[in-house]
Amino acid sequence: MSEPLKLYLGVDPGRDKTGAALVWEDGTLCRQEIIPTDDFTTHLKPFLPEQPLAGCILGDGTTSKTMAAQLEKAFPRLPLFTVNEYGSTQEARKLYWKLYPPRGWKRMIPVALLDPPSAVDGLAAMVLVQRYLRDKTVKSSDNKPQK
C-alpha cells in the first residue's frame, strides 16, 4: 500500500490580498483562494485542511518578511520554505487559461492577449509550490537532492 500524497500550502503575499493554494506533492491543485493580507493567518485557518501539511512555500516578494513572521508565529511546527516569485503572476495567468480554456468567441483570440476574469493570486501560490517541488527534485552531479 502506498503512502498518501503530501499536501503543501503555497502563499503569494501581497499588500492588500494574498494568494493561498493547497497543492499535492505531484503538483496538482487541491484548492486555491485569495485572502486579505491584513490578519492573514486568522483568515487562513478555515481554508486549511484537517490533515497535516508537509510545508508552507512562501514567495519572496512584497511583504514576504512580514508574512513569514506571521506564519511562523501561527504555525510554529510547519516547515517554511521561501522561493523566488519572479514571473509567478505571468505563469499563473497562463495556468488559468490552461485550467479554464477560453470558450465561445474568446477561443479565436490568443490567450496571451486575454485577461483572466478574476485575480490569479491563488494560482500564483500554486506556481510557487510547483517551483519548490521541481527544484527540490533536481539532482546534482553526485545524485544527491539539492535544497
Backbone as CSV, one residue per row, in Angstrom:
resi,resn,N_x,N_y,N_z,CA_x,CA_y,CA_z,C_x,C_y,C_z
1,MET,0.843,-1.178,0.000,0.000,0.000,0.000,0.890,1.244,0.000
2,SER,0.594,2.181,-0.875,1.444,3.367,-0.997,1.037,4.444,0.011
3,GLU,2.007,5.303,0.305,1.765,6.415,1.227,0.863,7.441,0.567
4,PRO,-0.014,8.109,1.346,-0.837,9.165,0.749,0.042,10.343,0.326
5,LEU,-0.426,11.074,-0.676,0.319,12.236,-1.150,0.394,13.306,-0.071
6,LYS,1.537,13.982,-0.014,1.699,15.095,0.914,1.020,16.328,0.327
7,LEU,0.610,17.216,1.218,-0.080,18.443,0.818,0.742,19.639,1.279
8,TYR,0.937,20.597,0.375,1.706,21.806,0.666,0.807,23.031,0.577
9,LEU,1.122,24.027,1.393,0.451,25.319,1.344,1.361,26.291,0.607
10,GLY,0.823,26.921,-0.426,1.555,27.970,-1.139,0.986,29.316,-0.740
11,VAL,1.862,30.306,-0.547,1.428,31.647,-0.160,2.129,32.667,-1.054
12,ASP,1.335,33.436,-1.786,1.841,34.509,-2.636,1.434,35.832,-1.994
13,PRO,2.320,36.409,-1.146,1.929,37.586,-0.372,1.836,38.856,-1.216
14,GLY,0.898,39.705,-0.833,0.732,40.999,-1.483,0.365,42.045,-0.442
15,ARG,0.279,43.282,-0.866,-0.042,44.360,0.074,-1.467,44.256,0.615
16,ASP,-2.437,44.069,-0.272,-3.843,44.040,0.133,-4.439,42.640,0.162
17,LYS,-3.999,41.801,-0.779,-4.536,40.443,-0.864,-3.394,39.463,-1.063
18,THR,-3.616,38.260,-0.568,-2.596,37.218,-0.623,-3.210,35.956,-1.218
19,GLY,-2.510,35.374,-2.162,-2.961,34.124,-2.745,-2.551,32.953,-1.872
20,ALA,-3.463,32.005,-1.710,-3.178,30.785,-0.952,-3.615,29.604,-1.809
21,ALA,-2.812,28.560,-1.801,-3.154,27.355,-2.563,-2.706,26.127,-1.795
22,LEU,-3.536,25.106,-1.847,-3.170,23.795,-1.326,-2.841,22.939,-2.540
23,VAL,-1.622,22.418,-2.567,-1.125,21.702,-3.736,-0.569,20.352,-3.294
24,TRP,-0.989,19.292,-3.991,-0.478,17.949,-3.712,0.970,17.865,-4.171
25,GLU,1.727,16.936,-3.603,3.143,16.816,-3.930,3.392,16.435,-5.384
26,ASP,2.368,15.982,-6.111,2.542,15.721,-7.544,2.304,16.983,-8.375
27,GLY,2.060,18.120,-7.692,1.901,19.398,-8.372,0.478,19.764,-8.737
28,THR,-0.477,18.891,-8.423,-1.865,19.207,-8.772,-2.528,20.048,-7.680
29,LEU,-3.444,20.873,-8.119,-4.136,21.799,-7.227,-5.233,21.090,-6.452
30,CYS,-5.235,21.290,-5.154,-6.331,20.811,-4.306,-7.396,21.913,-4.259
31,ARG,-6.967,23.125,-3.864,-7.849,24.298,-3.927,-7.019,25.551,-3.737
32,GLN,-7.604,26.683,-4.142,-6.917,27.963,-4.037,-7.915,29.042,-3.661
33,GLU,-7.376,30.114,-3.097,-8.239,31.203,-2.632,-7.411,32.483,-2.536
34,ILE,-8.100,33.607,-2.562,-7.463,34.900,-2.329,-7.963,35.395,-0.978
35,ILE,-7.015,35.724,-0.094,-7.320,36.048,1.304,-6.777,37.445,1.602
36,PRO,-7.505,38.243,2.385,-6.973,39.565,2.752,-5.635,39.427,3.487
37,THR,-4.697,40.300,3.174,-3.376,40.251,3.800,-3.445,40.641,5.268
38,ASP,-4.301,41.621,5.592,-4.462,42.007,6.999,-5.009,40.828,7.782
39,ASP,-4.337,40.469,8.851,-4.737,39.364,9.716,-4.866,38.062,8.907
40,PHE,-3.894,37.851,8.040,-3.911,36.731,7.101,-4.102,35.380,7.769
41,THR,-3.354,35.103,8.830,-3.406,33.757,9.418,-4.775,33.450,10.014
42,THR,-5.476,34.453,10.513,-6.835,34.229,11.024,-7.768,33.829,9.885
43,HIS,-7.642,34.518,8.744,-8.471,34.195,7.570,-8.055,32.867,6.937
44,LEU,-6.790,32.490,7.125,-6.262,31.268,6.515,-6.766,30.003,7.203
45,LYS,-6.930,30.041,8.505,-7.251,28.822,9.269,-8.466,28.057,8.734
46,PRO,-9.591,28.716,8.374,-10.717,27.932,7.829,-10.422,27.309,6.460
47,PHE,-9.445,27.840,5.741,-9.067,27.341,4.421,-8.251,26.051,4.514
48,LEU,-7.546,25.880,5.624,-6.633,24.748,5.776,-7.374,23.430,5.995
49,PRO,-6.792,22.337,5.496,-7.414,21.019,5.691,-7.135,20.495,7.094
50,GLU,-7.836,19.429,7.462,-7.583,18.803,8.758,-6.278,18.010,8.750
51,GLN,-5.903,17.475,7.589,-4.663,16.694,7.515,-3.455,17.615,7.669
52,PRO,-2.377,17.111,8.257,-1.186,17.944,8.437,-0.558,18.298,7.089
53,LEU,0.051,19.467,7.039,0.715,19.927,5.827,2.185,19.525,5.861
54,ALA,2.757,19.272,4.692,4.169,18.915,4.595,5.058,20.147,4.689
55,GLY,4.515,21.310,4.366,5.293,22.534,4.422,4.529,23.696,3.843
56,CYS,5.058,24.874,4.066,4.493,26.105,3.519,5.540,26.718,2.602
57,ILE,5.125,27.041,1.382,6.012,27.628,0.392,5.598,29.084,0.225
58,LEU,6.510,29.997,0.518,6.230,31.426,0.540,7.030,32.132,-0.544
59,GLY,6.357,32.991,-1.311,7.043,33.814,-2.299,7.891,34.866,-1.614
60,ASP,9.034,35.217,-2.217,9.991,36.121,-1.586,9.789,37.595,-1.925
61,GLY,8.649,37.952,-2.510,8.419,39.329,-2.940,7.798,40.204,-1.873
62,THR,6.858,41.019,-2.315,6.180,42.010,-1.480,5.722,41.435,-0.150
63,THR,6.060,42.088,0.921,5.648,41.770,2.301,6.024,40.360,2.770
64,SER,6.957,39.703,2.110,7.260,38.308,2.482,7.860,38.180,3.881
65,LYS,8.671,39.132,4.299,9.272,39.027,5.637,8.201,39.139,6.723
66,THR,7.274,40.071,6.542,6.171,40.225,7.494,5.296,38.977,7.499
67,MET,5.021,38.458,6.307,4.190,37.262,6.191,4.877,36.058,6.827
68,ALA,6.179,35.918,6.618,6.930,34.804,7.218,6.822,34.850,8.736
69,ALA,6.931,36.043,9.305,6.832,36.179,10.767,5.441,35.770,11.249
70,GLN,4.395,36.180,10.527,3.017,35.796,10.885,2.845,34.286,10.832
71,LEU,3.327,33.674,9.751,3.157,32.228,9.576,3.932,31.446,10.635
72,GLU,5.154,31.881,10.933,5.954,31.186,11.946,5.314,31.289,13.335
73,LYS,4.705,32.424,13.616,4.041,32.601,14.904,2.767,31.750,14.987
74,ALA,1.974,31.730,13.928,0.704,30.992,13.939,0.898,29.481,13.803
75,PHE,1.923,29.060,13.063,2.152,27.631,12.790,3.622,27.298,13.058
76,PRO,4.046,27.301,14.319,5.477,27.141,14.634,6.073,25.802,14.190
77,ARG,5.285,24.771,14.032,5.825,23.451,13.646,5.814,23.216,12.134
78,LEU,5.219,24.137,11.388,5.107,23.965,9.935,6.408,24.428,9.262
79,PRO,7.088,23.534,8.541,8.303,23.950,7.827,7.970,25.047,6.806
80,LEU,8.768,26.096,6.785,8.548,27.240,5.907,9.709,27.353,4.934
81,PHE,9.402,27.381,3.638,10.410,27.484,2.588,10.085,28.712,1.742
82,THR,11.102,29.480,1.404,10.913,30.671,0.568,11.443,30.380,-0.827
83,VAL,10.667,30.791,-1.843,11.092,30.611,-3.233,11.002,31.939,-3.973
84,ASN,11.774,32.049,-5.026,11.765,33.234,-5.875,10.412,33.316,-6.588
85,GLU,9.743,34.445,-6.440,8.431,34.551,-7.076,8.449,35.360,-8.366
86,TYR,9.632,35.680,-8.867,9.732,36.458,-10.098,8.983,35.745,-11.239
87,GLY,8.064,36.448,-11.871,7.324,35.909,-13.016,6.184,34.975,-12.653
88,SER,5.920,34.771,-11.363,4.874,33.806,-10.979,3.477,34.262,-11.397
89,THR,3.219,35.565,-11.419,1.895,36.048,-11.833,1.674,35.774,-13.316
90,GLN,2.688,36.003,-14.143,2.553,35.717,-15.573,2.350,34.220,-15.800
91,GLU,3.085,33.411,-15.036,2.920,31.961,-15.136,1.515,31.547,-14.707
92,ALA,0.996,32.210,-13.671,-0.349,31.912,-13.178,-1.409,32.289,-14.209
93,ARG,-1.197,33.370,-14.947,-2.148,33.757,-15.998,-2.216,32.676,-17.078
94,LYS,-1.048,32.145,-17.466,-1.023,31.055,-18.449,-1.717,29.821,-17.887
95,LEU,-1.448,29.535,-16.624,-2.057,28.379,-15.962,-3.579,28.521,-15.917
96,TYR,-4.049,29.744,-15.667,-5.502,29.974,-15.628,-6.143,29.503,-16.933
97,TRP,-5.586,29.914,-18.067,-6.180,29.562,-19.354,-5.993,28.084,-19.685
98,LYS,-4.983,27.459,-19.085,-4.808,26.015,-19.264,-5.906,25.258,-18.490
99,LEU,-6.188,25.724,-17.262,-7.219,25.086,-16.436,-8.631,25.414,-16.907
100,TYR,-8.812,26.636,-17.404,-10.130,27.116,-17.837,-10.016,27.683,-19.250
101,PRO,-9.953,26.817,-20.257,-9.762,27.289,-21.638,-10.864,28.269,-22.044
102,PRO,-10.486,29.258,-22.887,-11.491,30.219,-23.356,-12.621,29.505,-24.091
103,ARG,-13.809,30.073,-23.968,-14.984,29.489,-24.632,-15.594,30.524,-25.558
104,GLY,-16.418,30.033,-26.471,-17.111,30.935,-27.397,-16.128,31.692,-28.277
105,TRP,-16.440,32.956,-28.512,-15.617,33.777,-29.405,-14.210,34.009,-28.862
106,LYS,-14.008,33.877,-27.548,-12.678,34.099,-26.967,-11.672,33.037,-27.419
107,ARG,-12.166,31.894,-27.921,-11.260,30.847,-28.410,-10.446,31.325,-29.602
108,MET,-10.949,32.343,-30.313,-10.261,32.840,-31.511,-9.152,33.840,-31.180
109,ILE,-9.082,34.271,-29.928,-8.084,35.252,-29.515,-6.938,34.513,-28.821
110,PRO,-5.690,34.832,-29.164,-4.568,34.189,-28.456,-4.668,34.474,-26.955
111,VAL,-4.446,33.449,-26.130,-4.602,33.619,-24.683,-3.647,34.662,-24.117
112,ALA,-2.525,34.915,-24.794,-1.597,35.950,-24.325,-2.248,37.331,-24.344
113,LEU,-3.294,37.489,-25.152,-3.985,38.777,-25.248,-5.219,38.849,-24.352
114,LEU,-5.561,37.751,-23.713,-6.742,37.715,-22.854,-6.360,37.963,-21.394
115,ASP,-7.235,38.646,-20.689,-7.066,38.812,-19.243,-8.001,37.834,-18.540
116,PRO,-7.498,37.103,-17.553,-8.398,36.236,-16.783,-9.491,37.089,-16.136
117,PRO,-10.699,36.559,-16.006,-11.805,37.342,-15.452,-11.694,37.602,-13.951
118,SER,-10.733,36.962,-13.286,-10.554,37.184,-11.852,-9.058,37.210,-11.548
119,ALA,-8.724,37.666,-10.351,-7.318,37.714,-9.937,-6.746,36.298,-9.897
120,VAL,-5.471,36.191,-10.164,-4.819,34.876,-10.231,-3.853,34.643,-9.066
121,ASP,-4.002,35.384,-7.975,-3.082,35.259,-6.841,-3.051,33.840,-6.270
122,GLY,-4.206,33.177,-6.211,-4.239,31.803,-5.712,-3.464,30.865,-6.617
123,LEU,-3.599,31.066,-7.927,-2.842,30.236,-8.870,-1.356,30.572,-8.819
124,ALA,-1.016,31.830,-8.529,0.400,32.199,-8.361,0.983,31.440,-7.170
125,ALA,0.190,31.265,-6.116,0.643,30.479,-4.964,0.874,29.026,-5.379
126,MET,0.041,28.508,-6.267,0.232,27.150,-6.780,1.540,27.054,-7.567
127,VAL,1.813,28.066,-8.377,3.051,28.109,-9.156,4.265,28.063,-8.229
128,LEU,4.194,28.778,-7.109,5.306,28.785,-6.156,5.568,27.387,-5.596
129,VAL,4.495,26.671,-5.267,4.657,25.299,-4.760,5.251,24.409,-5.847
130,GLN,4.753,24.554,-7.068,5.286,23.740,-8.160,6.777,24.015,-8.376
131,ARG,7.188,25.269,-8.252,8.613,25.605,-8.372,9.417,24.924,-7.266
132,TYR,8.902,24.987,-6.057,9.589,24.343,-4.935,9.719,22.842,-5.180
133,LEU,8.625,22.209,-5.566,8.638,20.764,-5.792,9.590,20.399,-6.925
134,ARG,9.607,21.191,-7.970,10.503,20.928,-9.099,11.957,21.110,-8.672
135,ASP,12.257,22.173,-7.944,13.632,22.448,-7.539,14.162,21.443,-6.522
136,LYS,13.296,20.963,-5.648,13.786,20.016,-4.634,14.053,18.637,-5.221
137,THR,13.552,18.364,-6.421,13.815,17.076,-7.052,14.973,17.147,-8.037
138,VAL,15.551,18.347,-8.223,16.704,18.488,-9.108,17.890,17.769,-8.461
139,LYS,18.602,17.011,-9.238,19.747,16.255,-8.717,21.048,16.940,-9.129
140,SER,22.006,16.893,-8.249,23.332,17.386,-8.599,24.096,16.259,-9.291
141,SER,25.334,16.518,-9.676,26.111,15.515,-10.398,26.398,14.269,-9.551
142,ASP,26.373,14.408,-8.220,26.621,13.226,-7.386,25.312,12.547,-6.955
143,ASN,24.214,12.900,-7.639,22.898,12.300,-7.431,22.299,12.516,-6.039
144,LYS,22.739,13.549,-5.350,22.135,13.893,-4.068,21.123,15.012,-4.295
145,PRO,19.924,14.923,-3.702,18.955,16.002,-3.885,19.521,17.316,-3.366
146,GLN,19.231,18.384,-4.093,19.664,19.714,-3.685,18.532,20.379,-2.927
147,LYS,18.868,21.241,-1.997,17.872,22.007,-1.240,17.864,23.431,-1.715
